[in-house]
Short mmCIF file of C-alpha atoms in Angstrom, two decimals:
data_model
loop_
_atom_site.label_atom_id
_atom_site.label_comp_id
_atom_site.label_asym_id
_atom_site.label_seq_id
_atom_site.Cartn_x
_atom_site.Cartn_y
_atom_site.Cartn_z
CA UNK A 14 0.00 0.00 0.00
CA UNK A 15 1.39 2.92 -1.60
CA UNK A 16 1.65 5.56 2.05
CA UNK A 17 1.61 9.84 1.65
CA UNK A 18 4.08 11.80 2.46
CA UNK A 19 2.42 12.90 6.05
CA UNK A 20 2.19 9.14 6.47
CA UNK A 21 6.06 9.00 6.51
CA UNK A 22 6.05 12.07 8.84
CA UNK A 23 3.72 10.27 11.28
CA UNK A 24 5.62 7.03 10.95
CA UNK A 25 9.07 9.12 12.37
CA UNK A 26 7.46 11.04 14.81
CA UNK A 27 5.92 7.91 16.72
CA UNK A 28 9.25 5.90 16.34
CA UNK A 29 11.34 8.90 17.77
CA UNK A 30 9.47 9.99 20.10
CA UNK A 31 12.04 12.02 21.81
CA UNK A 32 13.01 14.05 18.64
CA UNK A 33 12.88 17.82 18.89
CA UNK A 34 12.73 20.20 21.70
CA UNK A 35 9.88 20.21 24.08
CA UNK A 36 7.67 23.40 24.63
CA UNK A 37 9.73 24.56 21.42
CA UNK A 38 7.28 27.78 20.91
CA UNK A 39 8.28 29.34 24.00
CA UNK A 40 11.97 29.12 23.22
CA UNK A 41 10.99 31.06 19.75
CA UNK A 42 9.37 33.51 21.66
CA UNK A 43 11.55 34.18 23.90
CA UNK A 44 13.85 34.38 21.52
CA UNK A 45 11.47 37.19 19.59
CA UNK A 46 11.21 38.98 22.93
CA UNK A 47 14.97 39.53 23.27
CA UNK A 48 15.82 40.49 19.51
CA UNK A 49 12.76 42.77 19.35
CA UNK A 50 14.11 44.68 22.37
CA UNK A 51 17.61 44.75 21.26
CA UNK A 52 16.02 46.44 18.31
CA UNK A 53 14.64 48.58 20.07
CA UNK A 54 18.13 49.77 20.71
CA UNK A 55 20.28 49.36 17.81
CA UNK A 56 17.74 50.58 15.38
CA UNK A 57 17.11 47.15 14.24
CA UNK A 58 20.52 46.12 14.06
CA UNK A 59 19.78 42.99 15.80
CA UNK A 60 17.59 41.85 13.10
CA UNK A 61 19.78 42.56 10.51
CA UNK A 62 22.71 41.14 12.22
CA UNK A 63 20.81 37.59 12.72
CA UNK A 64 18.78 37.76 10.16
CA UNK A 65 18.64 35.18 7.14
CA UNK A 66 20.17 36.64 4.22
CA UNK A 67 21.46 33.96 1.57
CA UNK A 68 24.40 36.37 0.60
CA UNK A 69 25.48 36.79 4.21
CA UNK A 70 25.73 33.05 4.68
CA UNK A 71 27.62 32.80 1.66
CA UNK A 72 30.42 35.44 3.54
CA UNK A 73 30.39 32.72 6.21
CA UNK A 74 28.26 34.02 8.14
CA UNK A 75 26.99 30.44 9.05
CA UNK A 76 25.04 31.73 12.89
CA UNK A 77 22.22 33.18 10.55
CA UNK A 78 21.33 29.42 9.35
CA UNK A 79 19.84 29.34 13.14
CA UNK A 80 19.85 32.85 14.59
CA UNK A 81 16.72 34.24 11.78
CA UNK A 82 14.67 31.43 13.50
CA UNK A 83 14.40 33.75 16.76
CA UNK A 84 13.63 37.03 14.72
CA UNK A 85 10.42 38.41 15.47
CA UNK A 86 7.49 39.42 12.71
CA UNK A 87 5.89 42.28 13.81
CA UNK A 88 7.47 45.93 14.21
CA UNK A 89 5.17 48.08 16.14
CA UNK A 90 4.56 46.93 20.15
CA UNK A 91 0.91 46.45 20.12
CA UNK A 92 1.18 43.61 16.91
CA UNK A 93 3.98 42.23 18.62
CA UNK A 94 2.40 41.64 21.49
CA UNK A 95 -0.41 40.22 19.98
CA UNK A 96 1.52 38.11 18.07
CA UNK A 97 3.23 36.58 20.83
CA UNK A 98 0.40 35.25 22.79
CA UNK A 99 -1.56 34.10 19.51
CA UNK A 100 1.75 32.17 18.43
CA UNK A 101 2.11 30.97 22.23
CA UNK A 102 -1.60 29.40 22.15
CA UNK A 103 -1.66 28.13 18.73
CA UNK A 104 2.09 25.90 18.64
CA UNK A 105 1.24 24.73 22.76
CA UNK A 106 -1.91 23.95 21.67
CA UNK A 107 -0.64 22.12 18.54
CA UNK A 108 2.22 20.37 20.19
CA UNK A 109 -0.26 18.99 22.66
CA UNK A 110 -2.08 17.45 19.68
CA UNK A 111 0.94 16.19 17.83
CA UNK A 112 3.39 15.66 20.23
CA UNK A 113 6.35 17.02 20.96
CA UNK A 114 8.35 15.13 17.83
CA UNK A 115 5.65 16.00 14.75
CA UNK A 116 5.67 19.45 16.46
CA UNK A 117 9.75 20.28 16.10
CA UNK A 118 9.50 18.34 12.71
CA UNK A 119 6.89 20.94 11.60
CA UNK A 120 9.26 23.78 12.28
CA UNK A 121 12.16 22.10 11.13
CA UNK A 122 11.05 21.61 7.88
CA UNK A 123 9.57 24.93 7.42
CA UNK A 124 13.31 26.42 8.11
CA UNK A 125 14.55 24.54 6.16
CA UNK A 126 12.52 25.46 2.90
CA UNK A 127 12.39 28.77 4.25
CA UNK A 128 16.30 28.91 3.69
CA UNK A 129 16.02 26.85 0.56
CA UNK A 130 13.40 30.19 -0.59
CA UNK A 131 16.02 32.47 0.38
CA UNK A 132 18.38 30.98 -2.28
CA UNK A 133 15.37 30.93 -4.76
CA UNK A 134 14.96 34.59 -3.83
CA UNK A 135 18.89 35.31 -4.49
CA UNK A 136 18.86 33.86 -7.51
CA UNK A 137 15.91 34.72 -9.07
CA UNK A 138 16.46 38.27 -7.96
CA UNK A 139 20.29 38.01 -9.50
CA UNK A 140 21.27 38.59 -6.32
CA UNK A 141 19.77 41.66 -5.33
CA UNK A 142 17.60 40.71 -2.49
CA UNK A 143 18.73 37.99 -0.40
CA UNK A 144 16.91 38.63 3.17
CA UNK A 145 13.64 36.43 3.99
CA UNK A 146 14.41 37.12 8.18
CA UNK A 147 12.09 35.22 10.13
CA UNK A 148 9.70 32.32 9.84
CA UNK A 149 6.18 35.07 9.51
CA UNK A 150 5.13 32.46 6.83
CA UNK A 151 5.81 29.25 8.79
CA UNK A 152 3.93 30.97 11.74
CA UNK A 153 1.13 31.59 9.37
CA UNK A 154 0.75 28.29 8.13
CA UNK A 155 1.05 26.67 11.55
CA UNK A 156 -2.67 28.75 12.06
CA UNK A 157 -3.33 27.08 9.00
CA UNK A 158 -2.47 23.43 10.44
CA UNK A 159 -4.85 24.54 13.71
CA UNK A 160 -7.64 25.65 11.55
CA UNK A 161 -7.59 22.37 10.01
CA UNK A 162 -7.13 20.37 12.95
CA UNK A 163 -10.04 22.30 14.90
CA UNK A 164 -12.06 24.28 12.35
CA UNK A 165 -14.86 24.99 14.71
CA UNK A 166 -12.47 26.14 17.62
CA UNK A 167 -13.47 30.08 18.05
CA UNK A 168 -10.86 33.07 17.57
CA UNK A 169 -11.33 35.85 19.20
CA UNK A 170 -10.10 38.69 16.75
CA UNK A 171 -8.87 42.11 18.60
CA UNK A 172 -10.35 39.94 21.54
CA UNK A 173 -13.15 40.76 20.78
CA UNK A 174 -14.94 39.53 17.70
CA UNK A 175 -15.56 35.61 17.91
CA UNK A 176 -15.08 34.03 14.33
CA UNK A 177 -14.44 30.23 13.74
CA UNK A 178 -11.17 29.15 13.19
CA UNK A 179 -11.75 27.61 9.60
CA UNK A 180 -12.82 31.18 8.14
CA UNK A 181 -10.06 33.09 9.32
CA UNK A 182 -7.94 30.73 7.28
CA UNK A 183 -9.84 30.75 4.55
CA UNK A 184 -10.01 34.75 4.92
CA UNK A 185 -5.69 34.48 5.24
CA UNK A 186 -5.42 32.50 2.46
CA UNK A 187 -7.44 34.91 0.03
CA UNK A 188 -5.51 37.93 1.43
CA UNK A 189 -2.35 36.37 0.46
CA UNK A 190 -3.83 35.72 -3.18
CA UNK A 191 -5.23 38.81 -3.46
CA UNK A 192 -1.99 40.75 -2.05
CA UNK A 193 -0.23 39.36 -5.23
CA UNK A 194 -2.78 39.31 -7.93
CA UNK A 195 -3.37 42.75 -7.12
CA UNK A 196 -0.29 44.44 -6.98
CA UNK A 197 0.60 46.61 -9.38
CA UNK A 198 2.07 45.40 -12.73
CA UNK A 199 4.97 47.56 -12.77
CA UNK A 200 5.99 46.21 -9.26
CA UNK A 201 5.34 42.90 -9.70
CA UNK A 202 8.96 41.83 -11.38
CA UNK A 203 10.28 43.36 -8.21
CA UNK A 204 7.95 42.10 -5.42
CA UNK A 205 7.27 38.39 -7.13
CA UNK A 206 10.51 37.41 -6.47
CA UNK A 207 10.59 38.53 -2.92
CA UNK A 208 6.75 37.33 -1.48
CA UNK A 209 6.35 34.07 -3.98
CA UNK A 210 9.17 32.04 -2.56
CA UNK A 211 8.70 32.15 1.05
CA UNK A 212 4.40 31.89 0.27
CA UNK A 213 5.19 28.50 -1.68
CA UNK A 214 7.69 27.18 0.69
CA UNK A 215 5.13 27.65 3.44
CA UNK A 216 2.70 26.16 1.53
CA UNK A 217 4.59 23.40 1.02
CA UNK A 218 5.41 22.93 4.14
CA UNK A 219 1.58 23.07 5.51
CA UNK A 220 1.00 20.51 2.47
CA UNK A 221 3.78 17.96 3.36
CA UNK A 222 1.94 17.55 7.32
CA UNK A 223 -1.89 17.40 5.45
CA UNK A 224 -1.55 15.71 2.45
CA UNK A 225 -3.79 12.85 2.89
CA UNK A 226 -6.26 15.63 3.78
CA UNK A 227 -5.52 17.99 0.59
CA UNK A 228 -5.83 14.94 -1.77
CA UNK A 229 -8.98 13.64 0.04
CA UNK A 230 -10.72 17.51 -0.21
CA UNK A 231 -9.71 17.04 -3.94
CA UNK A 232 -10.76 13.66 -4.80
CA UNK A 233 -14.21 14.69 -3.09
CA UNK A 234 -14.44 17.63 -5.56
CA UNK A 235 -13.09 15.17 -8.37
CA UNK A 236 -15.98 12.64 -7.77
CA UNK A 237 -18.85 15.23 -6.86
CA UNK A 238 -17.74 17.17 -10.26
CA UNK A 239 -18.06 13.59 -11.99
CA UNK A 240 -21.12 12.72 -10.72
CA UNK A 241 -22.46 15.77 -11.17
CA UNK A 242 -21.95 15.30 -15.03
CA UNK A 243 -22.78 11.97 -15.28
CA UNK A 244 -25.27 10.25 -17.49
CA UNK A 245 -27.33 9.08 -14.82
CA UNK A 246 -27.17 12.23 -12.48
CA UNK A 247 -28.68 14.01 -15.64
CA UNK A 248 -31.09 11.83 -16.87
CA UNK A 249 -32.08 11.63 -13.02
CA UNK A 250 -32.61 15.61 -12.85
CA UNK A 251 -34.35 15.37 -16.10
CA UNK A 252 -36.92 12.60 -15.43
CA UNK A 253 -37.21 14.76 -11.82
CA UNK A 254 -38.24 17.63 -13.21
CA UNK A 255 -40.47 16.32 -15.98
CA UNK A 256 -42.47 14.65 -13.20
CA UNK A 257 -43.01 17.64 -10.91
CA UNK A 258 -43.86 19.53 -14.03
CA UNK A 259 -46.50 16.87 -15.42
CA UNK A 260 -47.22 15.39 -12.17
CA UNK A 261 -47.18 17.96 -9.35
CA UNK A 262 -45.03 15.75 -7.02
CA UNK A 263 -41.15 14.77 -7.25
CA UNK A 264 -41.28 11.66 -5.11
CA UNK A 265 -43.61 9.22 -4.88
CA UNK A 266 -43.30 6.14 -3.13
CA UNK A 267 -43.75 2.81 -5.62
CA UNK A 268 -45.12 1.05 -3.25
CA UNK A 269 -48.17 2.80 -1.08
CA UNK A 270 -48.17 5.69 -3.43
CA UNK A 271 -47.15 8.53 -0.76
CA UNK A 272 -46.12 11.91 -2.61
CA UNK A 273 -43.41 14.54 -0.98
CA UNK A 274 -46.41 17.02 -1.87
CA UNK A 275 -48.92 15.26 0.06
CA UNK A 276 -46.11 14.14 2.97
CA UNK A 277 -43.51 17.13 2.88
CA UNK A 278 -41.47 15.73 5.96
CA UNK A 279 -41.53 12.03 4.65
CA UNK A 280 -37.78 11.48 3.57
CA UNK A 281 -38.22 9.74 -0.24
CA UNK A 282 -34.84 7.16 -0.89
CA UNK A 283 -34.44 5.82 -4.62
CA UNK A 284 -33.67 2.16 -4.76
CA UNK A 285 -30.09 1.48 -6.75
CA UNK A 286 -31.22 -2.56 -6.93
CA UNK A 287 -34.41 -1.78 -9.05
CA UNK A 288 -33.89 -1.61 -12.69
CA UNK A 289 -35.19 2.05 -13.10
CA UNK A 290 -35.38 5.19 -11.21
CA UNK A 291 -37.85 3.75 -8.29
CA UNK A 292 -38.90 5.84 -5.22
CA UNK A 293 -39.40 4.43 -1.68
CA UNK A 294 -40.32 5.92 1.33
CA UNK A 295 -38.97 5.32 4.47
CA UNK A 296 -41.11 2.64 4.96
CA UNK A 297 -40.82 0.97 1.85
CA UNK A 298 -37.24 1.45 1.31
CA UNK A 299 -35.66 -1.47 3.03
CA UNK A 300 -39.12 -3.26 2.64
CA UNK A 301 -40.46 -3.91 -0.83
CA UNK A 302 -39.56 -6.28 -3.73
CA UNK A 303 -36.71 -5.19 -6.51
CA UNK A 304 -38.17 -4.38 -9.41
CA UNK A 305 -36.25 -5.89 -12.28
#
């Protein structure tokens, strides 16, 4: 049996169970907490001392490969703040429901294709820009991973406003879109290069932990799409509505004649033994002879 790639990440995490760092989101934060005050300071010098930057690395400048994993996202202190008890609910709350190994492997592989974006970035840019400084996009997607592991869990937004988890993804993920489809054609040679890479290696990093999910949410719209078109589906809708226009009913039950005019609540079930498009209601479904 042919096993996805989250499979494999499963498989790992249960047989090395003592892989990665426990309570690993605190450690980041803390981490955020001291370079966004030495900041604070220097005039962002911290963040451009320990920040990732691909050319910088290439100067030997090796401590960035770990350092740009403590750099903070946001600038101004209210967002920060913010940002640091969202990010401190959302990875203890996830590490609780992955464990401790899955948890570490999440943000491990997000660095890493967050560095491997950064050389995508170099290059693509010909070397102009080289700086992707923090993991903003792996903390993004790791909302993502909660909204799909508890879509129904309620999010407070400013603290105040209560919306379900599964929207404000959906809402992040169309803001990202729509950041790049609409910016503006003149600075889009200039800015693709920057926002794409880090997006996709996000994405690809949420992907790798959910495939079986992502190709499962695909195969459903696959198969709805095909039966949708089908022959039978339309012949079905067709013989349907001929019948409520000549007849004044859509269902009506083979067997003691029951219409969903005449019984509105009954709940009408079309045999798939019976040669033919037969009705049966809830009585009759599991109780009548195939009609052949």
């Amino acid at each position: 049996m042919r096993r996805s790639v989250d499979t494999w990440l499963d498989r790992f995490a249960y047989s090395h169970p003592r892989f990665g760092i426990p309570h690993l989101i605190n450690y980041i934060l803390v981490g955020n907490v001291v370079i966004y005050l030495l900041d604070l300071f220097s005039n962002g010098y911290a963040t451009a001392l320990l920040g990732l930057s691909f050319d910088a690395i290439l100067n030997l400048q090796l401590w960035r490969l770990v350092t740009f994993i403590f750099v903070p996202d946001a600038s101004k202190p209210i967002w920060f703040v913010v940002s640091l008890f969202f990010y401190y609910f959302l990875g203890n709350t996830m590490e609780q429901q992955w464990g401790t190994a899955k948890f570490s492997l999440f943000y491990l592989c997000g660095a890493v294709l967050t560095f491997l974006a950064s050389i995508v970035t170099y290059f693509w840019s010909g070397g102009l820009f080289s700086y992707m400084i923090n993991l903003s996009a792996v903390h993004s997607t790791l909302f993502l991973a909660f909204a799909t592991l508890f879509p129904e869990a309620q999010i407070r937004v400013y603290f105040i406003l209560p919306v379900k988890a599964k929207w404000l993804a959906v809402f992040y993920v169309f803001v990202e879109l729509w950041d790049i489809v609409s910016m503006n054609r003149a600075f889009l040679p200039l800015m693709l290069p920057i926002l794409l890479p880090a997006l996709l290696a996000s994405w690809i990093n949420y992907a790798l932990f959910f495939w079986s999910d992502i190709s499962a949410f695909f195969r459903r719209i696959v198969g709805t799409t095909r039966h949708q078109n089908s022959k039978q589906t339309i012949n079905f809708k067709k013989a349907t509505k001929q019948a409520q226009q000549q007849k004044g009913y859509i269902h009506k039950c083979a067997v003691c004649g029951k219409t969903d005019t005449d019984y509105p609540d009954e709940e009408f079930r079309y045999c798939s033994k019976c040669n033919g498009y037969y009705c049966y209601c809830s009585e009759h479904i599991h109780n009548h002879v195939h009609i052949q």
